[in-house]
Structures are given as structure tokens and as C-alpha cells.
Amino acid sequence: MPEITYRQAINDALAEEIERDENVFVMGEEVAQYNGAYKVTEGLYDRFGEDRIKDTPISEAGFIGMGIGASMLGLRPVMELMFWSFSYVAFDQIVNNAAMVRYMSGGLTHVPIVIRGPANGGTNVGATHSHTPENFMAHTPGLKVVCPATPYDAKGLLKTAIRDNDPVYVMENTLLYGNKGEVPTEEYTIPLGHAQVLREGRDVSLIGHGRSILTALEAAGHLAGEGIEAEVVDLRSLRPLDIDTVLASVARTHRVVLVDENKPFCGVSAQVSHMIQEEAFDELDAPIRRVTSLDAPAIYSDPLEREQLPNPRRIQEAVQQVLEDAPRAAG
Amino acid sequence: MASAVFRAPSLAEAPESVRRLPPFTDLPLFHVRPDCREDWKAARLRKNALGERKANDGRAPIGVEGGIVLRFATGMAEPPIDAPDTEAVAEASRAPINADLSPEAKRDLLATMIRIRRFEERSLRAYQQGHIGGFLHLYIGQESVATGTVSVLGEHDHFITAYRDHGHALAGGMSMDECMAELYGKATGCSRGKGGSMHFFAPERHYWGGHGIVAGQTPLGLGLAFALKYKQIPGCCLCFLGEGAVNQGVFHESLNLASLWSIPVVYIIENNGYSMGTSEARSSRFSDHLASRAEAYDMKWETVVANHIYTVREATERHARHAREHSQPVLLEYKTYRYRGHSVADANSEKYRTKEEIEHYQETMDPITVYRKTLQEEGILDNEQVQAMEKAAKDEAAAAAKFAEKSEFPPVSSITEDVYWESDQPERTSGGRLFF
């Protein structure tokens, strides 16, 4: 299988879907002639022209709202937010219109829109550009939210998102765009709502999504060196949420550390934690621990931001903590 | 048993921690950190002094002109419109879009306006009787706008509006039954009891709602028109908004996009003079006409006194045709007036304007009265026909209220229906949980 970058995987998904369905078009700031602020849409403008790849002015509320209206008439817009942080200036459109119109019309209106872009910190750009609003979006009934961590997932989930008849928000990560991974040459899609066990282990479950889960995977590697076998579960999709895969892992390890780039209060991990205690209380040998972003606006200063975000050391410390709470049986 | 009244604890009895006021401290204009370098500190202080000097450099500070301190406007504004545009009405009546109408079609327009008014009056009564809760924004006084605009739409045209949406719904062909039942929150309502007064929808009639957030629908209307252009369908989209929506950023973003990309969207400001309790004069600054703001976006605009349906039809038809044929947006301002409050819950509807102002409009410019007179002058309407229309509309509204009353509330299980397209299908396509 060829290895391609996360960026290329998204680019391929967009190109394939534009070719497949004439209702699919891409719109956003700098997506066309500039070839994408993060080069995700590179080459698409030359290939498909300005009707399918459209540059917008800096008007997120205006063009995202426009995409929602267009989707109501059956188009399948794929709107790029240069950063998901910019969704905040379009919040009414993204949350009120996209998510509520179907409900308030008693099911008469559909909004098959995709909004995608990076939602991450860790890039040394300060608080306003480092938001991770997947918890805000997944909070809203009517919306679907996916957070691919690998090139394979990025392509497969985006293709599914574009074909989905509900609004799907795809949260990518600028720090992952250059990552390489195996992606099949033949066409494939990945259904939403299926978590994936990235690494098996019997001592503790590390559960999370997006880049955080790769950080957890790295921590699991270090832990293995200390004789601790961590299982790593990538949620991939937050809404729908594959809680069954999570619970099955908890039933194997009986210890949980949730890893989440969200802030702790009402973050994704808060919801997952609640569901685990509610549905697998008897399986838990220790309180659930969380490694989230430290609870302050994203700091600019580079080394401190690395500390603020989940990192392998903090994850390893949390694992040590749950193992102290519930020591493994000797031998 | 005495009724339970929550008694606030007296401050005297309260513990010290409650009685003590937090120590308010005046914040300095800026904070100079103690560890700040001396030269930085000096620079910051200089900057501040500069600012103070500037305010006292001999010129009058902002808010003072000619020695008179200007105050924020607090009094009554000029009436939004006080006279009909008889010249425009005469001209519009000769335009083919009106002149070519059959007498029957002309009477139908009157009947629609009467139906809207009777529906609104009946819904007001239902509200007062406690059958309807929440917000109820009545369209009474503005009937010529919805009826006139929607009546000139072609088969490929679409329309979308804000929360004062009952008139557009009925003008677009929705039944009083489904609309009234929606107000009652019943399962037989047009949105199955999920939208309420502000969210009537009939996509099959090209009516895309009913939107509650001021100006929230303005990019949606743009998107509908964009989709028409994208699919090369020769239609346009009418996007209605109130004059209170023109100061929302998303409206301006939409105007810019519409003009930038030549989108066939017809924005129609229904200017009834008051955004809730704030008069236009207290909310918007513009030169000449509100709609002239379109010039900033290199967009056509026109302001029309809209109390006569002929002028509304003539202007709408002309601009909608232009939008379709040239794929161009336009900003129309239709001067109109609402008799009732912003919503039924608006108890101050006679405080931010005078009773005389309302009466003046009702007596001289009421859209139903003036159009009735026009048809009588044209010799195609007699009193009997008017009475029949009135009776039919009243009966229809009464029957709709009865229908709504008799209808069932939606079952609790329906709360989680219509949330996702996917979960309303017999089989899921995704895994995992969609609801929590």
C-alpha cells in the first residue's frame, strides 16, 4: 500500500468526491488560487476550475451560511475553515442554522453540508487560533463530528462525510497534515461511529481522538518499556460515538486514562468518562483519570504550550497514578 | 394553605460574608507592572498624557456641537411612513403585471390579504386564551408585502423570511390548518409542533422558513439563490428581513457575497419602522434611504412605499425578473407598518410610538382598505363580494382554530425524530450512538 500524507489523503478524498458527484464543491478562504492555506486543496483549482473550487472573502458567517442554504437545495458544499477557531464568528450559522433547520421544519429540510479544517493547538500561534471546538459541536443534536488521526481515516471519513445527508464537521489538525500513512489505492469509505483499537494491552485503556490519540500511542510505547501494556482506543468519530468499543476495552483493562486536547470542563473526555462510569462501573478498578489541555487559554510560548497540551510524559504519569490506585496482581 | 411566597432574607440577618460588599477597586487605565523597565513605564505614561491632551486641544469633544451637549435620542421618532405614494400606485396599476390581471385574480389578492389578517386575529385570540405560548409576531398591517411579493414568483423561484412569517406562509399557499396547528404545538402543525410561530416551512412550495435569529436567514437566502445559479436553474430567491436586521454583520457579508458573485437573490427589507421597540432613527444611520446602503456593495436598490399591493407587485416583478435574467442581486426596501407589538408579549407597543401614529396609518394607508377601494373604483368589486371574503376568511380561521384544538400533541417519542436524516431512516448507516 502506498504511503501518503494526511494532507494528500484529504486532497484525494475531495478530488474523488468532486468527480463522483456534480453537487460537490469546495469553498473557503484561499482554497483555490492560493492552493489552500495549508495546501490541503493544492491543485484542485487547476483541475476542476472555479465553479467547483471557490475562493471566498473573509466572511465565515456569510459563506458558511450560504453553503447551508445551498445544501438545503441539494448541493453538497465542502466548506473549509482555515481554522476551526474561526467558526466562532459563524457560530449562529454553524449551530443554529445547520443543526436546527431540519428539526424546526419537522424533518422537511436537509442540510448535507461538510465543514472541515484544522482544530488544534500546539502550533505556537496563541489562544485565538488554537481552539478545539469538537466538544461544542458534538454537544449539539443534529450535528455529526469526526476527528481523524491518520491519513487512512482522514480520507475514508471525509468521503463518508460528504455523502452523508446530515451536517458533518470534520476536525483536522495542522500538525498531522505532514504525517504519512498507508492508504489503499482502491476506493474506500469509513462509516462514521466506529472507534478503532490502535494498540492492544491489558493494563490500562488510553482513550481519545485526533492527534491526542497518537500522543497516547507514543506514551504506550514508552510504557511498554516499563512493562506496562496500554490499550489505545481512537474514537475517530465523536457523534455518533462508538461507546461499545470503549466499554469493551474497559472490560479488558479495568483502568482508564482519557486523553483529550479539549479543556477539561465539559470536554469530550467528560462525556466519555460519564458514560464509562454509568455503563461499566463494575469493570473499573480505579477512578478514571484524564489528561487534557491544562485549563487556561492556549499559551503562546512554545515550550509551555507543549506542556499545556497532552504529552507523553503527562499521560505516563496518569497511567502510573491509576496503577497506584489499582495495582496489578503480582506475577 | 397559604400560597408559598419566596421571602428574600433580610440583609440584617445575613451573615457577614453576604453583607460585606466586594471591595471594588478603580482599575487604572492601564496596568504598569512593578517589574516593568523604567523607560517603558515612562513611555506608557507619556502616551496616556498625550491622549488626555488630545481630548482638550480646543476642539469640541465628541458629543458636543456648537456648545450644545447632544444627548442620545430618547423621544418618539418621526412616523416611518405617513403618506401613500399615489403617483407610484397609479403607475404600478398600469404596469402589465397588474393591468393584465383578471378581475378574479385581482380579487384573489384581496382575499389573501384578508385571510392573513383574519388568521392573525384568530391566532391572537388563541394566544390570549392560553392555547398558544411563546412568541407570536403578528403580520397585521404588512399584508400587502407578503401577498404582493409571493404572488409574482415564478415556478423556479424560492423565498425565505425571518420570524414574522405567517403572512408569507399563507401567501405561499400553506393552509390555515397546518399553520394554526403549529402555533398550538400540535402534531398536525406544518413543522409537527417543532418549530412554532417563527419556524413555518414548506419546501415543496419553495418556502424555506421561518427563521428566528435576526438576519440569520440572510446568508441562507443567498445560498438558495447560489444553488439555483450553480444548477443553472433560471430562478431567483426572495429573502425577506426586517429593517432591524440590517445592522447585523452577517447581512452585510451576504450583500457583499451576493454582489461579488452575482447571485440572483432579491433582498426585501420589510421596513415597518421599529425593530422591537427601537425606531429606525434610533438604530440605523444612513443617507437618504436605508436601502441605499446597497451602493456600498455596488448593488441595485429601490425604496417603495408598500402599502398598496400594486406597487409591491410591480417592483418585485421587475427586480425578480432582472435578478433571474441577469443573475444580479438587488436590495429592496418596502416601507410598511405593523399595528401590533413586536410580538404579542410586547406590552409597550404604544409606548415607543403614539396611538395617533398607528391610527393615522390604519385610516389612510391600511393595505386591505386601500386595495379594496382600488378594486371598487375599478368597478370589479362590490360590497357583497367583500362581505363574502370576510366571512370566508373568518370561518376558515375559526375552523383552523378548531382543527388545531382538536389535534393531538406530538408524542414524546417524536422529540428525537427529525434531528438527523439518518436516524429517521429505517436503517442506520453509521455505527455508534447518535443520541445521549
PDB file of N, CA and C in Angstrom, chain B residues 138-224:
ATOM      1  N   LEU B 138     -47.124  39.173  15.002  1.00  0.00           N
ATOM      2  CA  LEU B 138     -48.255  39.300  14.065  1.00  0.00           C
ATOM      3  C   LEU B 138     -47.899  40.184  12.879  1.00  0.00           C
ATOM      4  N   TYR B 139     -48.500  39.849  11.753  1.00  0.00           N
ATOM      5  CA  TYR B 139     -48.176  40.486  10.474  1.00  0.00           C
ATOM      6  C   TYR B 139     -49.184  41.568  10.112  1.00  0.00           C
ATOM      7  N   ILE B 140     -50.137  41.812  11.008  1.00  0.00           N
ATOM      8  CA  ILE B 140     -51.235  42.730  10.694  1.00  0.00           C
ATOM      9  C   ILE B 140     -50.694  44.114  10.332  1.00  0.00           C
ATOM     10  N   GLY B 141     -51.119  44.609   9.176  1.00  0.00           N
ATOM     11  CA  GLY B 141     -50.649  45.894   8.677  1.00  0.00           C
ATOM     12  C   GLY B 141     -49.678  45.762   7.516  1.00  0.00           C
ATOM     13  N   GLN B 142     -49.032  44.603   7.420  1.00  0.00           N
ATOM     14  CA  GLN B 142     -47.992  44.410   6.402  1.00  0.00           C
ATOM     15  C   GLN B 142     -48.449  43.492   5.272  1.00  0.00           C
ATOM     16  N   GLU B 143     -49.735  43.140   5.220  1.00  0.00           N
ATOM     17  CA  GLU B 143     -50.210  42.072   4.335  1.00  0.00           C
ATOM     18  C   GLU B 143     -49.876  42.287   2.866  1.00  0.00           C
ATOM     19  N   SER B 144     -49.826  43.557   2.433  1.00  0.00           N
ATOM     20  CA  SER B 144     -49.565  43.814   1.012  1.00  0.00           C
ATOM     21  C   SER B 144     -48.186  43.317   0.592  1.00  0.00           C
ATOM     22  N   VAL B 145     -47.245  43.270   1.540  1.00  0.00           N
ATOM     23  CA  VAL B 145     -45.878  42.894   1.162  1.00  0.00           C
ATOM     24  C   VAL B 145     -45.792  41.400   0.845  1.00  0.00           C
ATOM     25  N   ALA B 146     -46.159  40.557   1.814  1.00  0.00           N
ATOM     26  CA  ALA B 146     -46.061  39.113   1.570  1.00  0.00           C
ATOM     27  C   ALA B 146     -46.957  38.700   0.402  1.00  0.00           C
ATOM     28  N   THR B 147     -48.175  39.209   0.395  1.00  0.00           N
ATOM     29  CA  THR B 147     -49.120  38.800  -0.648  1.00  0.00           C
ATOM     30  C   THR B 147     -48.637  39.265  -2.022  1.00  0.00           C
ATOM     31  N   GLY B 148     -48.200  40.502  -2.086  1.00  0.00           N
ATOM     32  CA  GLY B 148     -47.758  41.048  -3.368  1.00  0.00           C
ATOM     33  C   GLY B 148     -46.505  40.383  -3.888  1.00  0.00           C
ATOM     34  N   THR B 149     -45.520  40.205  -3.033  1.00  0.00           N
ATOM     35  CA  THR B 149     -44.253  39.635  -3.494  1.00  0.00           C
ATOM     36  C   THR B 149     -44.414  38.182  -3.930  1.00  0.00           C
ATOM     37  N   VAL B 150     -45.029  37.392  -3.069  1.00  0.00           N
ATOM     38  CA  VAL B 150     -45.116  35.959  -3.358  1.00  0.00           C
ATOM     39  C   VAL B 150     -45.998  35.710  -4.597  1.00  0.00           C
ATOM     40  N   SER B 151     -46.942  36.637  -4.839  1.00  0.00           N
ATOM     41  CA  SER B 151     -47.864  36.431  -5.974  1.00  0.00           C
ATOM     42  C   SER B 151     -47.169  36.571  -7.326  1.00  0.00           C
ATOM     43  N   VAL B 152     -45.982  37.160  -7.372  1.00  0.00           N
ATOM     44  CA  VAL B 152     -45.321  37.312  -8.681  1.00  0.00           C
ATOM     45  C   VAL B 152     -44.196  36.291  -8.884  1.00  0.00           C
ATOM     46  N   LEU B 153     -44.064  35.359  -7.963  1.00  0.00           N
ATOM     47  CA  LEU B 153     -42.974  34.390  -8.097  1.00  0.00           C
ATOM     48  C   LEU B 153     -43.240  33.403  -9.227  1.00  0.00           C
ATOM     49  N   GLY B 154     -42.184  33.019  -9.902  1.00  0.00           N
ATOM     50  CA  GLY B 154     -42.268  32.026 -10.965  1.00  0.00           C
ATOM     51  C   GLY B 154     -42.001  30.638 -10.436  1.00  0.00           C
ATOM     52  N   GLU B 155     -42.097  29.657 -11.311  1.00  0.00           N
ATOM     53  CA  GLU B 155     -42.008  28.263 -10.864  1.00  0.00           C
ATOM     54  C   GLU B 155     -40.627  27.895 -10.326  1.00  0.00           C
ATOM     55  N   HIS B 156     -39.584  28.630 -10.706  1.00  0.00           N
ATOM     56  CA  HIS B 156     -38.237  28.299 -10.232  1.00  0.00           C
ATOM     57  C   HIS B 156     -37.779  29.196  -9.083  1.00  0.00           C
ATOM     58  N   ASP B 157     -38.677  30.057  -8.626  1.00  0.00           N
ATOM     59  CA  ASP B 157     -38.285  30.995  -7.575  1.00  0.00           C
ATOM     60  C   ASP B 157     -38.530  30.408  -6.178  1.00  0.00           C
ATOM     61  N   HIS B 158     -37.763  30.908  -5.242  1.00  0.00           N
ATOM     62  CA  HIS B 158     -37.867  30.442  -3.848  1.00  0.00           C
ATOM     63  C   HIS B 158     -37.981  31.654  -2.926  1.00  0.00           C
ATOM     64  N   PHE B 159     -38.419  31.412  -1.694  1.00  0.00           N
ATOM     65  CA  PHE B 159     -38.451  32.520  -0.746  1.00  0.00           C
ATOM     66  C   PHE B 159     -38.226  32.045   0.679  1.00  0.00           C
ATOM     67  N   ILE B 160     -37.716  32.953   1.467  1.00  0.00           N
ATOM     68  CA  ILE B 160     -37.324  32.641   2.844  1.00  0.00           C
ATOM     69  C   ILE B 160     -37.474  33.931   3.646  1.00  0.00           C
ATOM     70  N   THR B 161     -37.850  33.810   4.910  1.00  0.00           N
ATOM     71  CA  THR B 161     -38.054  35.036   5.678  1.00  0.00           C
ATOM     72  C   THR B 161     -37.596  34.867   7.118  1.00  0.00           C
ATOM     73  N   ALA B 162     -37.906  35.881   7.912  1.00  0.00           N
ATOM     74  CA  ALA B 162     -37.490  35.889   9.317  1.00  0.00           C
ATOM     75  C   ALA B 162     -38.616  35.314  10.178  1.00  0.00           C
ATOM     76  N   TYR B 163     -38.800  35.837  11.360  1.00  0.00           N
ATOM     77  CA  TYR B 163     -39.728  35.211  12.306  1.00  0.00           C
ATOM     78  C   TYR B 163     -41.164  35.701  12.169  1.00  0.00           C
ATOM     79  N   ARG B 164     -41.380  36.820  11.481  1.00  0.00           N
ATOM     80  CA  ARG B 164     -42.757  37.294  11.302  1.00  0.00           C
ATOM     81  C   ARG B 164     -43.276  36.632  10.026  1.00  0.00           C
ATOM     82  N   ASP B 165     -43.513  35.328  10.097  1.00  0.00           N
ATOM     83  CA  ASP B 165     -43.566  34.523   8.881  1.00  0.00           C
ATOM     84  C   ASP B 165     -44.943  33.960   8.523  1.00  0.00           C
ATOM     85  N   HIS B 166     -45.976  34.296   9.265  1.00  0.00           N
ATOM     86  CA  HIS B 166     -47.285  33.697   8.971  1.00  0.00           C
ATOM     87  C   HIS B 166     -47.833  34.186   7.632  1.00  0.00           C
ATOM     88  N   GLY B 167     -47.665  35.477   7.370  1.00  0.00           N
ATOM     89  CA  GLY B 167     -48.202  36.053   6.139  1.00  0.00           C
ATOM     90  C   GLY B 167     -47.605  35.412   4.897  1.00  0.00           C
ATOM     91  N   HIS B 168     -46.288  35.212   4.935  1.00  0.00           N
ATOM     92  CA  HIS B 168     -45.607  34.605   3.784  1.00  0.00           C
ATOM     93  C   HIS B 168     -46.075  33.167   3.593  1.00  0.00           C
ATOM     94  N   ALA B 169     -46.299  32.481   4.709  1.00  0.00           N
ATOM     95  CA  ALA B 169     -46.743  31.088   4.633  1.00  0.00           C
ATOM     96  C   ALA B 169     -48.094  30.992   3.935  1.00  0.00           C
ATOM     97  N   LEU B 170     -49.036  31.826   4.383  1.00  0.00           N
ATOM     98  CA  LEU B 170     -50.380  31.767   3.786  1.00  0.00           C
ATOM     99  C   LEU B 170     -50.345  32.271   2.347  1.00  0.00           C
ATOM    100  N   ALA B 171     -49.581  33.323   2.106  1.00  0.00           N
ATOM    101  CA  ALA B 171     -49.469  33.832   0.730  1.00  0.00           C
ATOM    102  C   ALA B 171     -48.854  32.780  -0.181  1.00  0.00           C
ATOM    103  N   GLY B 172     -47.986  31.951   0.387  1.00  0.00           N
ATOM    104  CA  GLY B 172     -47.335  30.913  -0.397  1.00  0.00           C
ATOM    105  C   GLY B 172     -48.179  29.668  -0.578  1.00  0.00           C
ATOM    106  N   GLY B 173     -49.354  29.655   0.005  1.00  0.00           N
ATOM    107  CA  GLY B 173     -50.271  28.541  -0.241  1.00  0.00           C
ATOM    108  C   GLY B 173     -50.388  27.544   0.895  1.00  0.00           C
ATOM    109  N   MET B 174     -49.731  27.801   2.012  1.00  0.00           N
ATOM    110  CA  MET B 174     -49.903  26.884   3.142  1.00  0.00           C
ATOM    111  C   MET B 174     -51.307  27.058   3.713  1.00  0.00           C
ATOM    112  N   SER B 175     -51.823  26.010   4.300  1.00  0.00           N
ATOM    113  CA  SER B 175     -53.196  26.070   4.793  1.00  0.00           C
ATOM    114  C   SER B 175     -53.237  26.676   6.193  1.00  0.00           C
ATOM    115  N   MET B 176     -54.357  27.308   6.497  1.00  0.00           N
ATOM    116  CA  MET B 176     -54.524  27.842   7.858  1.00  0.00           C
ATOM    117  C   MET B 176     -54.462  26.730   8.888  1.00  0.00           C
ATOM    118  N   ASP B 177     -54.975  25.566   8.528  1.00  0.00           N
ATOM    119  CA  ASP B 177     -54.994  24.447   9.476  1.00  0.00           C
ATOM    120  C   ASP B 177     -53.589  24.106   9.955  1.00  0.00           C
ATOM    121  N   GLU B 178     -52.689  23.845   8.997  1.00  0.00           N
ATOM    122  CA  GLU B 178     -51.334  23.418   9.389  1.00  0.00           C
ATOM    123  C   GLU B 178     -50.596  24.529  10.123  1.00  0.00           C
ATOM    124  N   CYS B 179     -50.889  25.789   9.755  1.00  0.00           N
ATOM    125  CA  CYS B 179     -50.212  26.914  10.419  1.00  0.00           C
ATOM    126  C   CYS B 179     -50.743  27.084  11.845  1.00  0.00           C
ATOM    127  N   MET B 180     -52.064  27.059  11.985  1.00  0.00           N
ATOM    128  CA  MET B 180     -52.644  27.247  13.319  1.00  0.00           C
ATOM    129  C   MET B 180     -52.249  26.086  14.231  1.00  0.00           C
ATOM    130  N   ALA B 181     -52.265  24.875  13.681  1.00  0.00           N
ATOM    131  CA  ALA B 181     -51.891  23.719  14.497  1.00  0.00           C
ATOM    132  C   ALA B 181     -50.438  23.826  14.961  1.00  0.00           C
ATOM    133  N   GLU B 182     -49.596  24.403  14.122  1.00  0.00           N
ATOM    134  CA  GLU B 182     -48.199  24.601  14.531  1.00  0.00           C
ATOM    135  C   GLU B 182     -48.120  25.579  15.706  1.00  0.00           C
ATOM    136  N   LEU B 183     -48.928  26.637  15.637  1.00  0.00           N
ATOM    137  CA  LEU B 183     -48.940  27.601  16.752  1.00  0.00           C
ATOM    138  C   LEU B 183     -49.383  26.928  18.044  1.00  0.00           C
ATOM    139  N   TYR B 184     -50.298  25.998  17.912  1.00  0.00           N
ATOM    140  CA  TYR B 184     -50.792  25.274  19.090  1.00  0.00           C
ATOM    141  C   TYR B 184     -49.800  24.198  19.558  1.00  0.00           C
ATOM    142  N   GLY B 185     -48.741  23.978  18.755  1.00  0.00           N
ATOM    143  CA  GLY B 185     -47.760  22.946  19.116  1.00  0.00           C
ATOM    144  C   GLY B 185     -48.271  21.538  18.886  1.00  0.00           C
ATOM    145  N   LYS B 186     -49.141  21.385  17.895  1.00  0.00           N
ATOM    146  CA  LYS B 186     -49.753  20.082  17.669  1.00  0.00           C
ATOM    147  C   LYS B 186     -49.013  19.293  16.582  1.00  0.00           C
ATOM    148  N   ALA B 187     -49.238  17.976  16.628  1.00  0.00           N
ATOM    149  CA  ALA B 187     -48.561  17.089  15.686  1.00  0.00           C
ATOM    150  C   ALA B 187     -48.972  17.361  14.245  1.00  0.00           C
ATOM    151  N   THR B 188     -50.145  17.948  14.071  1.00  0.00           N
ATOM    152  CA  THR B 188     -50.628  18.241  12.717  1.00  0.00           C
ATOM    153  C   THR B 188     -50.088  19.568  12.179  1.00  0.00           C
ATOM    154  N   GLY B 189     -49.259  20.235  12.963  1.00  0.00           N
ATOM    155  CA  GLY B 189     -48.677  21.500  12.522  1.00  0.00           C
ATOM    156  C   GLY B 189     -47.694  21.304  11.385  1.00  0.00           C
ATOM    157  N   CYS B 190     -47.431  22.397  10.676  1.00  0.00           N
ATOM    158  CA  CYS B 190     -46.566  22.285   9.492  1.00  0.00           C
ATOM    159  C   CYS B 190     -45.172  21.792   9.845  1.00  0.00           C
ATOM    160  N   SER B 191     -44.712  22.045  11.052  1.00  0.00           N
ATOM    161  CA  SER B 191     -43.409  21.529  11.479  1.00  0.00           C
ATOM    162  C   SER B 191     -43.575  20.471  12.570  1.00  0.00           C
ATOM    163  N   ARG B 192     -44.726  19.841  12.584  1.00  0.00           N
ATOM    164  CA  ARG B 192     -45.030  18.778  13.553  1.00  0.00           C
ATOM    165  C   ARG B 192     -44.898  19.267  14.998  1.00  0.00           C
ATOM    166  N   GLY B 193     -45.156  20.562  15.189  1.00  0.00           N
ATOM    167  CA  GLY B 193     -45.063  21.101  16.535  1.00  0.00           C
ATOM    168  C   GLY B 193     -43.655  21.365  17.008  1.00  0.00           C
ATOM    169  N   LYS B 194     -42.699  21.355  16.079  1.00  0.00           N
ATOM    170  CA  LYS B 194     -41.303  21.502  16.483  1.00  0.00           C
ATOM    171  C   LYS B 194     -40.730  22.882  16.210  1.00  0.00           C
ATOM    172  N   GLY B 195     -41.464  23.661  15.444  1.00  0.00           N
ATOM    173  CA  GLY B 195     -40.914  24.961  15.071  1.00  0.00           C
ATOM    174  C   GLY B 195     -41.614  26.110  15.766  1.00  0.00           C
ATOM    175  N   GLY B 196     -42.934  26.052  15.798  1.00  0.00           N
ATOM    176  CA  GLY B 196     -43.696  27.144  16.387  1.00  0.00           C
ATOM    177  C   GLY B 196     -43.846  28.321  15.447  1.00  0.00           C
ATOM    178  N   SER B 197     -44.331  29.416  16.014  1.00  0.00           N
ATOM    179  CA  SER B 197     -44.688  30.603  15.227  1.00  0.00           C
ATOM    180  C   SER B 197     -43.580  31.077  14.293  1.00  0.00           C
ATOM    181  N   MET B 198     -42.350  31.033  14.750  1.00  0.00           N
ATOM    182  CA  MET B 198     -41.255  31.636  13.983  1.00  0.00           C
ATOM    183  C   MET B 198     -40.684  30.714  12.917  1.00  0.00           C
ATOM    184  N   HIS B 199     -41.161  29.453  12.906  1.00  0.00           N
ATOM    185  CA  HIS B 199     -40.496  28.479  12.038  1.00  0.00           C
ATOM    186  C   HIS B 199     -41.484  27.663  11.223  1.00  0.00           C
ATOM    187  N   PHE B 200     -42.220  28.372  10.373  1.00  0.00           N
ATOM    188  CA  PHE B 200     -43.076  27.680   9.403  1.00  0.00           C
ATOM    189  C   PHE B 200     -42.223  27.337   8.177  1.00  0.00           C
ATOM    190  N   PHE B 201     -42.386  26.146   7.662  1.00  0.00           N
ATOM    191  CA  PHE B 201     -41.624  25.729   6.471  1.00  0.00           C
ATOM    192  C   PHE B 201     -42.557  25.031   5.486  1.00  0.00           C
ATOM    193  N   ALA B 202     -42.326  25.221   4.214  1.00  0.00           N
ATOM    194  CA  ALA B 202     -42.997  24.432   3.176  1.00  0.00           C
ATOM    195  C   ALA B 202     -42.073  24.355   1.970  1.00  0.00           C
ATOM    196  N   PRO B 203     -41.000  23.560   2.085  1.00  0.00           N
ATOM    197  CA  PRO B 203     -40.041  23.491   0.978  1.00  0.00           C
ATOM    198  C   PRO B 203     -40.700  23.092  -0.349  1.00  0.00           C
ATOM    199  N   GLU B 204     -41.753  22.257  -0.276  1.00  0.00           N
ATOM    200  CA  GLU B 204     -42.401  21.838  -1.524  1.00  0.00           C
ATOM    201  C   GLU B 204     -43.077  23.024  -2.216  1.00  0.00           C
ATOM    202  N   ARG B 205     -43.348  24.069  -1.453  1.00  0.00           N
ATOM    203  CA  ARG B 205     -43.877  25.307  -2.043  1.00  0.00           C
ATOM    204  C   ARG B 205     -42.771  26.348  -2.203  1.00  0.00           C
ATOM    205  N   HIS B 206     -41.531  25.876  -2.085  1.00  0.00           N
ATOM    206  CA  HIS B 206     -40.347  26.737  -2.220  1.00  0.00           C
ATOM    207  C   HIS B 206     -40.256  27.772  -1.097  1.00  0.00           C
ATOM    208  N   TYR B 207     -40.885  27.467   0.011  1.00  0.00           N
ATOM    209  CA  TYR B 207     -40.849  28.359   1.183  1.00  0.00           C
ATOM    210  C   TYR B 207     -39.929  27.738   2.228  1.00  0.00           C
ATOM    211  N   TRP B 208     -38.796  28.387   2.463  1.00  0.00           N
ATOM    212  CA  TRP B 208     -37.731  27.803   3.289  1.00  0.00           C
ATOM    213  C   TRP B 208     -37.692  28.383   4.706  1.00  0.00           C
ATOM    214  N   GLY B 209     -38.832  28.833   5.198  1.00  0.00           N
ATOM    215  CA  GLY B 209     -38.925  29.249   6.603  1.00  0.00           C
ATOM    216  C   GLY B 209     -38.830  30.744   6.716  1.00  0.00           C
ATOM    217  N   GLY B 210     -39.240  31.164   7.727  1.00  0.00           N
ATOM    218  CA  GLY B 210     -39.401  30.985   9.124  1.00  0.00           C
ATOM    219  C   GLY B 210     -38.092  30.887   9.896  1.00  0.00           C
ATOM    220  N   HIS B 211     -37.367  32.045  10.190  1.00  0.00           N
ATOM    221  CA  HIS B 211     -36.117  31.943  10.947  1.00  0.00           C
ATOM    222  C   HIS B 211     -36.074  32.940  12.094  1.00  0.00           C
ATOM    223  N   GLY B 212     -35.733  32.433  13.263  1.00  0.00           N
ATOM    224  CA  GLY B 212     -35.909  33.206  14.483  1.00  0.00           C
ATOM    225  C   GLY B 212     -34.803  34.186  14.825  1.00  0.00           C
ATOM    226  N   ILE B 213     -33.600  33.948  14.341  1.00  0.00           N
ATOM    227  CA  ILE B 213     -32.490  34.825  14.721  1.00  0.00           C
ATOM    228  C   ILE B 213     -32.397  35.968  13.701  1.00  0.00           C
ATOM    229  N   VAL B 214     -32.402  37.178  14.209  1.00  0.00           N
ATOM    230  CA  VAL B 214     -32.419  38.341  13.321  1.00  0.00           C
ATOM    231  C   VAL B 214     -31.235  38.294  12.341  1.00  0.00           C
ATOM    232  N   ALA B 215     -31.561  38.307  11.062  1.00  0.00           N
ATOM    233  CA  ALA B 215     -30.600  38.271   9.940  1.00  0.00           C
ATOM    234  C   ALA B 215     -29.994  36.887   9.716  1.00  0.00           C
ATOM    235  N   GLY B 216     -30.295  35.931  10.574  1.00  0.00           N
ATOM    236  CA  GLY B 216     -29.745  34.584  10.410  1.00  0.00           C
ATOM    237  C   GLY B 216     -30.097  33.957   9.075  1.00  0.00           C
ATOM    238  N   GLN B 217     -31.242  34.348   8.519  1.00  0.00           N
ATOM    239  CA  GLN B 217     -31.678  33.763   7.250  1.00  0.00           C
ATOM    240  C   GLN B 217     -31.032  34.434   6.043  1.00  0.00           C
ATOM    241  N   THR B 218     -30.352  35.564   6.256  1.00  0.00           N
ATOM    242  CA  THR B 218     -29.875  36.301   5.082  1.00  0.00           C
ATOM    243  C   THR B 218     -28.811  35.546   4.277  1.00  0.00           C
ATOM    244  N   PRO B 219     -27.890  34.807   4.911  1.00  0.00           N
ATOM    245  CA  PRO B 219     -26.995  34.006   4.069  1.00  0.00           C
ATOM    246  C   PRO B 219     -27.678  32.752   3.526  1.00  0.00           C
ATOM    247  N   LEU B 220     -28.712  32.273   4.209  1.00  0.00           N
ATOM    248  CA  LEU B 220     -29.423  31.092   3.696  1.00  0.00           C
ATOM    249  C   LEU B 220     -30.116  31.432   2.382  1.00  0.00           C
ATOM    250  N   GLY B 221     -30.756  32.594   2.340  1.00  0.00           N
ATOM    251  CA  GLY B 221     -31.404  33.028   1.096  1.00  0.00           C
ATOM    252  C   GLY B 221     -30.391  33.172  -0.022  1.00  0.00           C
ATOM    253  N   LEU B 222     -29.221  33.688   0.352  1.00  0.00           N
ATOM    254  CA  LEU B 222     -28.125  33.790  -0.612  1.00  0.00           C
ATOM    255  C   LEU B 222     -27.748  32.405  -1.119  1.00  0.00           C
ATOM    256  N   GLY B 223     -27.692  31.438  -0.198  1.00  0.00           N
ATOM    257  CA  GLY B 223     -27.319  30.075  -0.567  1.00  0.00           C
ATOM    258  C   GLY B 223     -28.334  29.405  -1.473  1.00  0.00           C
ATOM    259  N   LEU B 224     -29.609  29.657  -1.216  1.00  0.00           N
ATOM    260  CA  LEU B 224     -30.649  29.103  -2.086  1.00  0.00           C
ATOM    261  C   LEU B 224     -30.469  29.650  -3.511  1.00  0.00           C
TER     262      LEU B 224
END
